[in-house]
Amino acid sequence: MKPLTTTSYAILGLLAIKPWTTYELAKQMELSLRNFWPRAERKLYEEPRKLVAHQLATVQRETVGKRPRSVYRITADGRQALRAWLDEPGAPASLEFEALIKVFFAEHGNKQQLLANLERIHTEATARAMIDAQWAQHYLATGGQFPQRMAVISLVGTLQAQLNQAILAWSGWARQLVDTWPEDLRTAPPARDSLELIARWTRHTTSETLNRQTGPVS
Amino acid sequence: MKPLTTTSYAILGLLAIKPWTTYELAKQMELSLRNFWPRAERKLYEEPRKLVAHQLATVQRETVGKRPRSVYRITADGRQALRAWLDEPGAPASLEFEALIKVFFAEHGNKQQLLANLERIHTEATARAMIDAQWAQHYLATGGQFPQRMAVISLVGTLQAQLNQAILAWSGWARQLVDTWPEDLRTAPPARDSLELIARWTRHTTSETLNRQTGPVS
DNA sequence: CCTCCTATACTGCCCTGGGCACTATCGGAC
DNA sequence: GTCCGATAGTGCCCAGGGCAGTATAGGAGG
C-alpha cells in the first residue's frame, strides 16, 4: 500500500472541511494551497484513492447523466490521522526563485540586464500585491466560503502577503541602489548598510550555541 | 543532445567565476544556491557534461595520485550563452512550506497544536537569522572568497535575510494573537487588522526602505 | 609506521512527481 | 441546434530526488 505523503494530508485536510469530488479537490488545492504547496494537478487525482486504501476516506461513485464522478468523504480514522499529523514537525521551507540566480550571476552580464531582472521581480510582486489586496477585501466583505476557517486563513494569508511585500520592498530598494552602480558590476560597492543591519540581528536572540552552517549566500 | 536547464545555467554561472571540478561545483551549488535553487547533489554531476556537449565548457581530465578528476572551464561561447540567458525572464518564484499547511488546517486540531507549529516556525527562523547575521559579519570582515562578486551577493543575501525576517516577525505576531484565541479555533476571530492592511496595498506603493521593520500588523 | 577518519571524486539505480496530451460528457449561452 | 467552457478524469514519458555504494587522498593520532 502506497505510503501517505504531505500532499495526501493536504487533501485529507480539505476533506475534513466537507466532501468533494476529485476534480473539486484538485481545483481547491490549486486555489488555496498553490502558494505554499504547489503540486501538479495530474498527481492530485491519485491521492484520494490512497486515502481510501488507508481507510481515512470513503468513496461514493455517482453519475451526473452519463458521466461518472467520485465523491470522497473523510472517516473518523481520517480525522484522527489528520490530528496526529498536525503534531509532527513539517519539513523546512524551501524556495525556488530563478530570477534570483540571474541577480546572483549579474556581474557576468551588464547593468541593464540586472536592472531588467530586478524590474521584472518588482512588477510581478506588484501584481501579486494587488491580488492579495483583492483577496483580503473579498474575505473582509464576505467572510469567505467557510467562515469557521477565516481565522486560520487570515494567518496564512498574512504571511503570504508579508513575504510578497518583502520581495516588493527589496526589489524597489535594489533597483534604486543598482542605479547608482557603475556599468562594470564587479567594481560596484556592496550594500554595506544592509549587511550591517543583518549582522546585528544576532543581538535580539539567545546566546545558544550555533552549529557552523552557511548563511544566505557564500 | 540533452537540452540545457536552469540548473545548467547555474553551473555555467559558477564556471564563469573560475574553473572547478565537478565535485567542487556540486559543493558550491549546495553552499551558495541551495536557498533559492535547491537541487539534488547527484544530478549536479550530470550538468557539466551537458555544458561540454553544447560547447559552453571544456573538460580537462587530471589525476591526483591514482584518483582521476575532471576540471571544467567555461568557453567564449559559454560566456555568450550566459549573457543571453540573463536576458530571459526567469520562472516565477515558488515556495514549499509544509508547516504552513499545518497552520492552514489548524482548526481540525487544537489550539496547542497550532501554537506548537507556530513555535517551531519561529525557532527555525530565529536560528536562520543568527546564521544570516554570522554570514553578514563574515562578508563585512573578509569581503568573501570572490570580492568582485560581493555587490551582487549583498543584494541576494539581503533578500534572503529579509524573507527570513518576515517569517520571524509573522510567527512572533501569530503566536501572540493565537494565544488570545479560544480552544475551538473555528470560533476564533480573524485577524481583521492585518487583512485591512493587506487590502489597502492596492493603492499606495510607498517608498519602502530596508529600515521598515514593522511586524505584520503595525 | 599503521590505523582511522574525513574530504575528494564520483556512479548506479529506483521510483516519485511534473507535465503534456488526450477523452468524454454536461450545462448554459447564443 | 451548435458552440464553448466547466466538469471529470486517464495514459504515458522522463526529469529529478534521493539512497546506496565505490575508491583514493591526506592528515591526525597512537
Short mmCIF file of C-alpha atoms (C1' of nucleotides) in Angstrom, two decimals:
data_model
loop_
_atom_site.label_atom_id
_atom_site.label_comp_id
_atom_site.label_asym_id
_atom_site.label_seq_id
_atom_site.Cartn_x
_atom_site.Cartn_y
_atom_site.Cartn_z
CA MET A 1 0.00 0.00 0.00
CA LYS A 2 1.39 3.36 -1.10
CA PRO A 3 2.59 5.43 1.85
CA LEU A 4 0.91 8.76 2.56
CA THR A 5 2.76 11.94 1.65
CA THR A 6 2.36 15.55 2.76
CA THR A 7 0.16 16.01 -0.29
CA SER A 8 -2.08 13.18 0.96
CA TYR A 9 -2.55 15.01 4.25
CA ALA A 10 -3.27 18.27 2.45
CA ILE A 11 -6.10 16.51 0.60
CA LEU A 12 -7.21 14.95 3.87
CA GLY A 13 -7.33 18.45 5.36
CA LEU A 14 -9.68 19.57 2.61
CA LEU A 15 -11.87 16.52 3.15
CA ALA A 16 -12.08 17.43 6.85
CA ILE A 17 -13.96 20.58 5.74
CA LYS A 18 -16.55 18.86 3.54
CA PRO A 19 -16.88 16.06 0.96
CA TRP A 20 -15.54 16.84 -2.51
CA THR A 21 -15.16 15.17 -5.89
CA THR A 22 -11.61 14.51 -7.08
CA TYR A 23 -11.97 17.30 -9.59
CA GLU A 24 -13.07 19.75 -6.91
CA LEU A 25 -10.21 18.68 -4.66
CA ALA A 26 -7.73 19.34 -7.45
CA LYS A 27 -9.26 22.78 -8.13
CA GLN A 28 -9.31 23.68 -4.46
CA MET A 29 -5.68 22.61 -3.94
CA GLU A 30 -4.69 24.84 -6.84
CA LEU A 31 -6.76 27.69 -5.45
CA SER A 32 -5.76 27.66 -1.82
CA LEU A 33 -2.52 25.70 -1.41
CA ARG A 34 -0.67 26.51 -4.63
CA ASN A 35 1.26 29.28 -2.92
CA PHE A 36 2.88 27.13 -0.26
CA TRP A 37 2.38 23.57 -1.54
CA PRO A 38 2.36 23.61 -5.35
CA ARG A 39 1.61 20.21 -6.90
CA ALA A 40 0.84 19.02 -10.43
CA GLU A 41 -2.92 18.64 -10.93
CA ARG A 42 -2.39 15.26 -12.53
CA LYS A 43 -0.91 13.77 -9.38
CA LEU A 44 -3.66 15.09 -7.13
CA TYR A 45 -6.06 12.68 -8.81
CA GLU A 46 -4.15 9.75 -7.30
CA GLU A 47 -4.26 10.96 -3.71
CA PRO A 48 -7.89 10.36 -2.70
CA ARG A 49 -7.53 6.73 -3.75
CA LYS A 50 -4.60 6.35 -1.37
CA LEU A 51 -6.69 7.83 1.43
CA VAL A 52 -9.39 5.24 0.78
CA ALA A 53 -6.79 2.43 0.79
CA HIS A 54 -5.69 3.66 4.22
CA GLN A 55 -9.34 3.91 5.34
CA LEU A 56 -9.01 7.60 6.02
CA ALA A 57 -11.74 8.37 3.49
CA THR A 58 -14.59 6.66 1.67
CA VAL A 59 -15.64 6.98 -1.97
CA GLN A 60 -19.15 7.34 -3.27
CA ARG A 61 -19.49 6.74 -7.00
CA GLU A 62 -22.22 8.84 -8.57
CA THR A 63 -23.34 9.72 -12.07
CA VAL A 64 -24.41 13.06 -13.46
CA GLY A 65 -26.30 11.97 -16.55
CA LYS A 66 -23.95 9.54 -18.29
CA ARG A 67 -20.84 10.94 -16.65
CA PRO A 68 -19.48 9.21 -13.54
CA ARG A 69 -17.87 11.03 -10.66
CA SER A 70 -16.38 10.10 -7.29
CA VAL A 71 -17.27 11.94 -4.11
CA TYR A 72 -14.81 11.47 -1.25
CA ARG A 73 -15.67 11.75 2.44
CA ILE A 74 -13.34 11.72 5.47
CA THR A 75 -13.74 8.91 8.05
CA ALA A 76 -13.32 9.07 11.83
CA ASP A 77 -9.91 7.41 11.31
CA GLY A 78 -9.16 10.15 8.82
CA ARG A 79 -9.85 12.91 11.34
CA GLN A 80 -7.72 11.09 13.87
CA ALA A 81 -4.84 10.73 11.37
CA LEU A 82 -5.09 14.42 10.48
CA ARG A 83 -4.87 15.45 14.15
CA ALA A 84 -1.84 13.19 14.62
CA TRP A 85 -0.17 14.67 11.52
CA LEU A 86 -0.59 18.20 12.93
CA ASP A 87 1.67 17.15 15.82
CA GLU A 88 4.60 16.20 13.60
CA PRO A 89 7.01 18.98 12.66
CA GLY A 90 6.88 19.84 8.96
CA ALA A 91 9.84 19.81 6.58
CA PRO A 92 11.80 23.08 6.47
CA ALA A 93 10.55 25.66 3.98
CA SER A 94 12.11 25.64 0.53
CA LEU A 95 12.20 28.37 -2.08
CA GLU A 96 12.84 28.23 -5.84
CA PHE A 97 13.49 31.61 -7.39
CA GLU A 98 15.07 31.51 -10.83
CA ALA A 99 15.22 35.29 -11.23
CA LEU A 100 17.43 35.45 -8.15
CA ILE A 101 20.02 33.22 -9.83
CA LYS A 102 20.14 35.84 -12.57
CA VAL A 103 20.78 38.52 -9.96
CA PHE A 104 23.37 36.30 -8.31
CA PHE A 105 25.33 35.99 -11.58
CA ALA A 106 24.58 39.52 -12.78
CA GLU A 107 28.27 40.52 -12.89
CA HIS A 108 28.65 38.28 -15.96
CA GLY A 109 26.16 40.48 -17.79
CA ASN A 110 25.70 44.24 -17.82
CA LYS A 111 23.96 46.71 -15.56
CA GLN A 112 20.92 46.98 -17.83
CA GLN A 113 20.34 43.25 -17.60
CA LEU A 114 20.45 43.35 -13.82
CA LEU A 115 18.05 46.30 -13.73
CA ALA A 116 15.71 44.47 -16.11
CA ASN A 117 15.67 41.40 -13.88
CA LEU A 118 15.00 43.50 -10.78
CA GLU A 119 12.26 45.29 -12.67
CA ARG A 120 10.60 42.01 -13.62
CA ILE A 121 10.69 40.86 -9.99
CA HIS A 122 9.21 44.19 -8.88
CA THR A 123 6.44 44.05 -11.48
CA GLU A 124 5.47 40.55 -10.52
CA ALA A 125 5.45 41.39 -6.82
CA THR A 126 3.30 44.45 -7.53
CA ALA A 127 0.78 42.34 -9.44
CA ARG A 128 0.80 39.85 -6.63
CA ALA A 129 0.19 42.59 -4.04
CA MET A 130 -2.92 43.64 -5.98
CA ILE A 131 -4.21 40.07 -5.97
CA ASP A 132 -3.52 39.82 -2.24
CA ALA A 133 -5.38 43.09 -1.66
CA GLN A 134 -8.40 41.91 -3.62
CA TRP A 135 -8.32 38.62 -1.76
CA ALA A 136 -8.26 40.45 1.60
CA GLN A 137 -11.11 42.72 0.52
CA HIS A 138 -13.13 39.70 -0.55
CA TYR A 139 -12.59 37.97 2.78
CA LEU A 140 -13.38 41.08 4.80
CA ALA A 141 -16.59 41.62 2.83
CA THR A 142 -17.91 38.07 2.64
CA GLY A 143 -16.14 36.06 5.35
CA GLY A 144 -15.21 33.50 2.71
CA GLN A 145 -16.70 30.20 1.70
CA PHE A 146 -16.03 28.62 5.09
CA PRO A 147 -16.40 31.31 7.79
CA GLN A 148 -15.24 28.91 10.51
CA ARG A 149 -11.90 28.77 8.70
CA MET A 150 -11.41 32.52 8.37
CA ALA A 151 -9.22 32.85 11.47
CA VAL A 152 -6.58 30.35 10.34
CA ILE A 153 -6.87 31.56 6.75
CA SER A 154 -6.18 35.12 7.91
CA LEU A 155 -2.95 33.87 9.50
CA VAL A 156 -1.72 32.08 6.40
CA GLY A 157 -2.84 34.87 4.09
CA THR A 158 -0.99 37.39 6.21
CA LEU A 159 2.29 35.53 5.89
CA GLN A 160 1.90 35.21 2.14
CA ALA A 161 1.19 38.90 1.77
CA GLN A 162 4.10 39.79 4.07
CA LEU A 163 6.51 37.63 2.09
CA ASN A 164 5.39 39.27 -1.12
CA GLN A 165 5.76 42.68 0.49
CA ALA A 166 9.32 41.76 1.45
CA ILE A 167 10.09 40.94 -2.19
CA LEU A 168 8.37 44.14 -3.32
CA ALA A 169 10.30 46.30 -0.86
CA TRP A 170 13.58 44.58 -1.65
CA SER A 171 13.22 44.85 -5.43
CA GLY A 172 12.37 48.55 -5.15
CA TRP A 173 15.37 49.14 -2.92
CA ALA A 174 17.72 47.05 -5.09
CA ARG A 175 16.61 48.84 -8.27
CA GLN A 176 17.41 52.24 -6.78
CA LEU A 177 20.73 51.06 -5.42
CA VAL A 178 21.87 49.40 -8.64
CA ASP A 179 21.00 52.61 -10.48
CA THR A 180 23.93 54.23 -8.65
CA TRP A 181 26.32 51.40 -9.59
CA PRO A 182 28.92 51.55 -12.40
CA GLU A 183 28.48 49.65 -15.66
CA ASP A 184 31.03 47.07 -14.57
CA LEU A 185 29.20 45.38 -11.73
CA ARG A 186 32.41 43.76 -10.49
CA THR A 187 33.53 47.16 -9.26
CA ALA A 188 30.20 48.09 -7.64
CA PRO A 189 30.20 48.87 -3.91
CA PRO A 190 28.46 46.17 -1.80
CA ALA A 191 25.34 47.10 0.16
CA ARG A 192 27.25 47.51 3.43
CA ASP A 193 24.40 49.23 5.26
CA SER A 194 22.13 46.30 4.64
CA LEU A 195 24.77 43.74 5.63
CA GLU A 196 25.43 45.67 8.83
CA LEU A 197 21.73 45.56 9.64
CA ILE A 198 21.63 41.81 9.06
CA ALA A 199 24.81 41.33 11.09
CA ARG A 200 23.12 42.97 14.09
CA TRP A 201 20.13 40.62 14.10
CA THR A 202 22.01 38.27 16.45
CA ARG A 203 21.50 40.64 19.37
CA HIS A 204 17.81 40.01 19.80
CA THR A 205 18.43 36.29 20.18
CA THR A 206 19.64 33.98 22.91
CA SER A 207 23.30 33.05 23.37
CA GLU A 208 22.56 29.49 22.33
CA THR A 209 25.49 27.73 20.69
CA LEU A 210 25.42 27.65 16.94
CA ASN A 211 26.46 24.83 14.71
CA ARG A 212 28.58 26.12 11.87
CA GLN A 213 26.25 26.50 8.96
CA THR A 214 26.24 28.72 5.95
CA GLY A 215 24.29 31.92 5.58
CA PRO A 216 22.14 33.06 2.69
CA VAL A 217 24.89 33.12 0.11
CA SER A 218 28.53 32.11 0.06
CA MET B 1 21.68 16.27 -27.18
CA LYS B 2 20.12 16.95 -23.79
CA PRO B 3 18.66 20.46 -23.59
CA LEU B 4 20.05 22.90 -21.03
CA THR B 5 18.03 23.61 -17.90
CA THR B 6 18.11 26.43 -15.38
CA THR B 7 20.42 24.22 -13.32
CA SER B 8 22.79 24.01 -16.30
CA TYR B 9 22.97 27.80 -16.42
CA ALA B 10 23.54 27.98 -12.67
CA ILE B 11 26.57 25.70 -13.12
CA LEU B 12 27.64 27.80 -16.09
CA GLY B 13 27.43 30.88 -13.88
CA LEU B 14 29.82 29.26 -11.40
CA LEU B 15 32.20 28.33 -14.21
CA ALA B 16 32.17 31.98 -15.32
CA ILE B 17 33.87 32.78 -11.97
CA LYS B 18 36.67 30.22 -12.23
CA PRO B 19 37.32 26.60 -13.28
CA TRP B 20 36.09 23.93 -10.87
CA THR B 21 36.00 20.15 -10.60
CA THR B 22 32.56 18.52 -10.69
CA TYR B 23 32.84 17.82 -7.00
CA GLU B 24 33.64 21.45 -6.23
CA LEU B 25 30.76 22.62 -8.41
CA ALA B 26 28.37 20.39 -6.51
CA LYS B 27 29.66 21.65 -3.15
CA GLN B 28 29.47 25.27 -4.26
CA MET B 29 25.91 24.90 -5.57
CA GLU B 30 24.91 23.47 -2.21
CA LEU B 31 26.71 26.25 -0.38
CA SER B 32 25.54 29.26 -2.31
CA LEU B 33 22.44 28.41 -4.32
CA ARG B 34 20.67 25.93 -2.05
CA ASN B 35 18.48 28.68 -0.63
CA PHE B 36 16.92 29.74 -3.90
CA TRP B 37 17.71 26.88 -6.28
CA PRO B 38 17.89 23.63 -4.28
CA ARG B 39 18.96 20.63 -6.37
CA ALA B 40 20.00 17.06 -5.53
CA GLU B 41 23.79 16.72 -5.49
CA ARG B 42 23.58 13.58 -7.57
CA LYS B 43 22.04 15.40 -10.51
CA LEU B 44 24.58 18.22 -10.45
CA TYR B 45 27.23 15.72 -11.56
CA GLU B 46 25.46 15.36 -14.91
CA GLU B 47 25.31 19.06 -15.72
CA PRO B 48 28.95 19.87 -16.61
CA ARG B 49 28.90 17.09 -19.23
CA LYS B 50 25.89 18.72 -20.87
CA LEU B 51 27.74 22.04 -20.97
CA VAL B 52 30.65 20.36 -22.76
CA ALA B 53 28.27 18.74 -25.26
CA HIS B 54 26.92 22.21 -26.02
CA GLN B 55 30.48 23.56 -26.24
CA LEU B 56 29.85 26.03 -23.44
CA ALA B 57 32.65 24.45 -21.38
CA THR B 58 35.68 22.23 -21.81
CA VAL B 59 36.90 19.37 -19.62
CA GLN B 60 40.40 18.69 -18.51
CA ARG B 61 40.98 15.22 -17.10
CA GLU B 62 43.61 15.17 -14.38
CA THR B 63 44.81 12.70 -11.80
CA VAL B 64 45.69 13.28 -8.18
CA GLY B 65 47.81 10.21 -7.43
CA LYS B 66 45.71 7.33 -8.75
CA ARG B 67 42.44 9.22 -8.50
CA PRO B 68 41.09 10.89 -11.65
CA ARG B 69 39.19 14.15 -11.62
CA SER B 70 37.64 16.47 -14.21
CA VAL B 71 38.24 20.19 -14.20
CA TYR B 72 35.69 22.22 -16.17
CA ARG B 73 36.37 25.56 -17.78
CA ILE B 74 33.90 27.97 -19.46
CA THR B 75 34.39 28.77 -23.17
CA ALA B 76 33.78 32.05 -25.01
CA ASP B 77 30.53 30.50 -26.30
CA GLY B 78 29.70 29.72 -22.69
CA ARG B 79 30.07 33.34 -21.59
CA GLN B 80 27.96 34.39 -24.54
CA ALA B 81 25.24 31.87 -23.66
CA LEU B 82 25.26 33.01 -20.03
CA ARG B 83 24.79 36.66 -21.06
CA ALA B 84 21.93 35.67 -23.35
CA TRP B 85 20.31 33.66 -20.55
CA LEU B 86 20.40 36.70 -18.25
CA ASP B 87 18.09 38.47 -20.72
CA GLU B 88 15.35 35.86 -20.49
CA PRO B 89 12.79 36.31 -17.72
CA GLY B 90 13.02 33.61 -15.06
CA ALA B 91 10.20 31.33 -13.95
CA PRO B 92 8.01 32.79 -11.18
CA ALA B 93 9.18 32.10 -7.63
CA SER B 94 7.78 29.05 -5.91
CA LEU B 95 7.59 28.26 -2.21
CA GLU B 96 7.13 24.96 -0.38
CA PHE B 97 6.28 25.33 3.27
CA GLU B 98 4.83 22.23 4.90
CA ALA B 99 4.43 23.82 8.33
CA LEU B 100 2.09 26.40 6.77
CA ILE B 101 -0.26 23.62 5.63
CA LYS B 102 -0.48 22.61 9.27
CA VAL B 103 -1.42 26.18 10.19
CA PHE B 104 -3.90 26.26 7.32
CA PHE B 105 -5.70 23.18 8.65
CA ALA B 106 -5.18 24.01 12.34
CA GLU B 107 -8.93 24.16 13.08
CA HIS B 108 -9.02 20.36 12.75
CA GLY B 109 -6.64 20.11 15.70
CA ASN B 110 -6.46 22.06 18.93
CA LYS B 111 -5.01 25.39 19.94
CA GLN B 112 -1.90 23.80 21.48
CA GLN B 113 -1.05 22.11 18.21
CA LEU B 114 -1.32 25.40 16.33
CA LEU B 115 0.85 27.17 18.91
CA ALA B 116 3.41 24.36 18.68
CA ASN B 117 3.59 24.69 14.90
CA LEU B 118 3.99 28.47 15.11
CA GLU B 119 6.67 27.97 17.75
CA ARG B 120 8.59 25.60 15.50
CA ILE B 121 8.46 28.10 12.64
CA HIS B 122 9.63 30.85 14.97
CA THR B 123 12.50 28.77 16.33
CA GLU B 124 13.70 27.84 12.87
CA ALA B 125 13.52 31.45 11.68
CA THR B 126 15.44 32.58 14.74
CA ALA B 127 18.20 30.05 14.08
CA ARG B 128 18.29 31.12 10.47
CA ALA B 129 18.54 34.81 11.46
CA MET B 130 21.65 34.00 13.51
CA ILE B 131 23.23 32.18 10.59
CA ASP B 132 22.40 35.15 8.36
CA ALA B 133 23.98 37.51 10.88
CA GLN B 134 27.17 35.47 11.03
CA TRP B 135 27.25 35.29 7.26
CA ALA B 136 26.90 39.10 7.03
CA GLN B 137 29.64 39.60 9.65
CA HIS B 138 31.92 37.27 7.72
CA TYR B 139 31.36 39.14 4.47
CA LEU B 140 31.83 42.53 6.08
CA ALA B 141 35.06 41.38 7.67
CA THR B 142 36.64 39.46 4.80
CA GLY B 143 34.90 40.58 1.60
CA GLY B 144 34.29 36.94 0.76
CA GLN B 145 36.06 34.47 -1.49
CA PHE B 146 35.35 36.50 -4.64
CA PRO B 147 35.42 40.19 -3.73
CA GLN B 148 34.33 41.24 -7.23
CA ARG B 149 31.08 39.37 -6.56
CA MET B 150 30.35 40.98 -3.19
CA ALA B 151 28.00 43.64 -4.61
CA VAL B 152 25.60 41.18 -6.27
CA ILE B 153 25.96 38.77 -3.36
CA SER B 154 24.97 41.54 -0.95
CA LEU B 155 21.76 42.02 -2.97
CA VAL B 156 20.81 38.36 -2.94
CA GLY B 157 21.81 37.90 0.71
CA THR B 158 19.69 40.89 1.68
CA LEU B 159 16.57 39.40 0.14
CA GLN B 160 17.17 36.07 1.84
CA ALA B 161 17.60 37.75 5.21
CA GLN B 162 14.56 39.96 4.65
CA LEU B 163 12.38 36.98 3.74
CA ASN B 164 13.51 35.18 6.88
CA GLN B 165 12.82 38.30 8.92
CA ALA B 166 9.31 38.40 7.51
CA ILE B 167 8.74 34.82 8.68
CA LEU B 168 10.27 35.63 12.06
CA ALA B 169 8.09 38.70 12.57
CA TRP B 170 4.98 36.90 11.36
CA SER B 171 5.46 33.86 13.57
CA GLY B 172 6.02 36.05 16.63
CA TRP B 173 2.90 38.04 15.85
CA ALA B 174 0.79 34.96 15.08
CA ARG B 175 1.88 33.24 18.30
CA GLN B 176 0.76 36.19 20.40
CA LEU B 177 -2.50 36.51 18.54
CA VAL B 178 -3.39 32.82 18.74
CA ASP B 179 -2.70 32.98 22.47
CA THR B 180 -5.81 35.17 22.79
CA TRP B 181 -7.94 32.73 20.76
CA PRO B 182 -10.42 30.23 22.22
CA GLU B 183 -9.73 26.48 22.31
CA ASP B 184 -12.14 25.89 19.44
CA LEU B 185 -10.27 27.59 16.61
CA ARG B 186 -13.40 27.58 14.45
CA THR B 187 -14.83 30.31 16.65
CA ALA B 188 -11.64 32.42 16.76
CA PRO B 189 -11.85 35.99 15.48
CA PRO B 190 -10.00 36.51 12.16
CA ALA B 191 -7.03 38.91 12.07
CA ARG B 192 -9.11 41.74 10.61
CA ASP B 193 -6.49 44.43 11.25
CA SER B 194 -3.97 42.53 9.19
CA LEU B 195 -6.42 41.83 6.36
CA GLU B 196 -7.37 45.53 6.28
CA LEU B 197 -3.72 46.44 5.95
CA ILE B 198 -3.29 43.99 3.06
CA ALA B 199 -6.50 45.23 1.44
CA ARG B 200 -5.07 48.75 1.31
CA TRP B 201 -1.89 47.70 -0.54
CA THR B 202 -3.65 48.21 -3.88
CA ARG B 203 -3.30 51.95 -3.92
CA HIS B 204 -0.14 53.05 -2.18
CA THR B 205 3.17 51.78 -3.35
CA THR B 206 5.01 53.84 -0.78
CA SER B 207 8.77 54.27 -0.89
CA GLU B 208 9.71 51.28 1.19
CA THR B 209 13.15 51.16 2.67
CA LEU B 210 15.15 48.48 4.35
CA ASN B 211 14.64 50.18 7.68
CA ARG B 212 10.95 49.33 7.55
CA GLN B 213 10.94 46.86 10.43
CA THR B 214 7.30 46.80 11.31
CA GLY B 215 5.64 43.50 12.07
CA PRO B 216 2.71 42.04 10.18
CA VAL B 217 0.30 44.42 11.86
CA SER B 218 1.81 47.73 12.75
"C1'" DC C 1 54.73 3.04 10.60
"C1'" DC C 2 49.95 1.94 10.92
"C1'" DT C 3 45.25 2.98 11.52
"C1'" DC C 4 41.33 5.76 11.40
"C1'" DC C 5 38.69 9.42 9.81
"C1'" DT C 6 37.23 12.81 6.77
"C1'" DA C 7 37.46 15.01 2.31
"C1'" DT C 8 37.64 14.28 -2.53
"C1'" DA C 9 35.51 12.34 -6.65
"C1'" DC C 10 32.35 10.28 -8.39
"C1'" DT C 11 28.40 6.18 -10.36
"C1'" DG C 12 24.12 3.00 -10.21
"C1'" DC C 13 19.54 2.60 -9.68
"C1'" DC C 14 14.75 3.01 -8.19
"C1'" DC C 15 10.73 5.49 -8.17
"C1'" DT C 16 8.13 9.98 -7.14
"C1'" DG C 17 6.32 13.69 -9.11
"C1'" DG C 18 5.93 17.15 -13.20
"C1'" DG C 19 3.80 17.91 -17.22
"C1'" DC C 20 1.93 17.25 -21.84
"C1'" DA C 21 -1.61 15.04 -24.36
"C1'" DC C 22 -5.91 13.04 -24.68
"C1'" DT C 23 -11.01 11.55 -23.97
"C1'" DA C 24 -15.71 12.47 -22.98
"C1'" DT C 25 -19.93 14.45 -21.05
"C1'" DC C 26 -22.66 18.43 -19.01
"C1'" DG C 27 -24.92 22.82 -18.96
"C1'" DG C 28 -25.71 27.30 -20.37
"C1'" DA C 29 -25.28 30.99 -23.98
"C1'" DC C 30 -26.40 32.42 -28.49
"C1'" DG D 1 -29.00 23.25 -32.87
"C1'" DT D 2 -24.37 24.47 -32.08
"C1'" DC D 3 -20.55 26.05 -29.61
"C1'" DC D 4 -17.86 26.76 -25.61
"C1'" DG D 5 -16.21 26.40 -21.11
"C1'" DA D 6 -16.59 23.64 -16.96
"C1'" DT D 7 -16.65 19.03 -15.09
"C1'" DA D 8 -14.28 14.59 -14.58
"C1'" DG D 9 -10.96 12.35 -15.31
"C1'" DT D 10 -6.65 8.74 -17.68
"C1'" DG D 11 -2.12 7.48 -20.26
"C1'" DC D 12 2.47 8.00 -20.61
"C1'" DC D 13 7.24 9.81 -20.72
"C1'" DC D 14 11.09 11.25 -18.36
"C1'" DA D 15 13.48 14.81 -15.27
"C1'" DG D 16 14.86 14.97 -10.93
"C1'" DG D 17 15.13 13.32 -5.82
"C1'" DG D 18 17.43 10.54 -3.02
"C1'" DC D 19 19.55 6.37 -1.13
"C1'" DA D 20 23.38 3.46 -1.53
"C1'" DG D 21 27.76 2.25 -2.94
"C1'" DT D 22 32.92 2.57 -4.66
"C1'" DA D 23 37.53 4.13 -4.26
"C1'" DT D 24 41.55 7.06 -3.37
"C1'" DA D 25 43.92 11.13 -0.86
"C1'" DG D 26 45.65 13.28 3.02
"C1'" DG D 27 46.15 14.46 7.67
"C1'" DA D 28 45.79 13.30 12.88
"C1'" DG D 29 46.97 10.37 16.48
"C1'" DG D 30 48.99 6.43 18.65
#
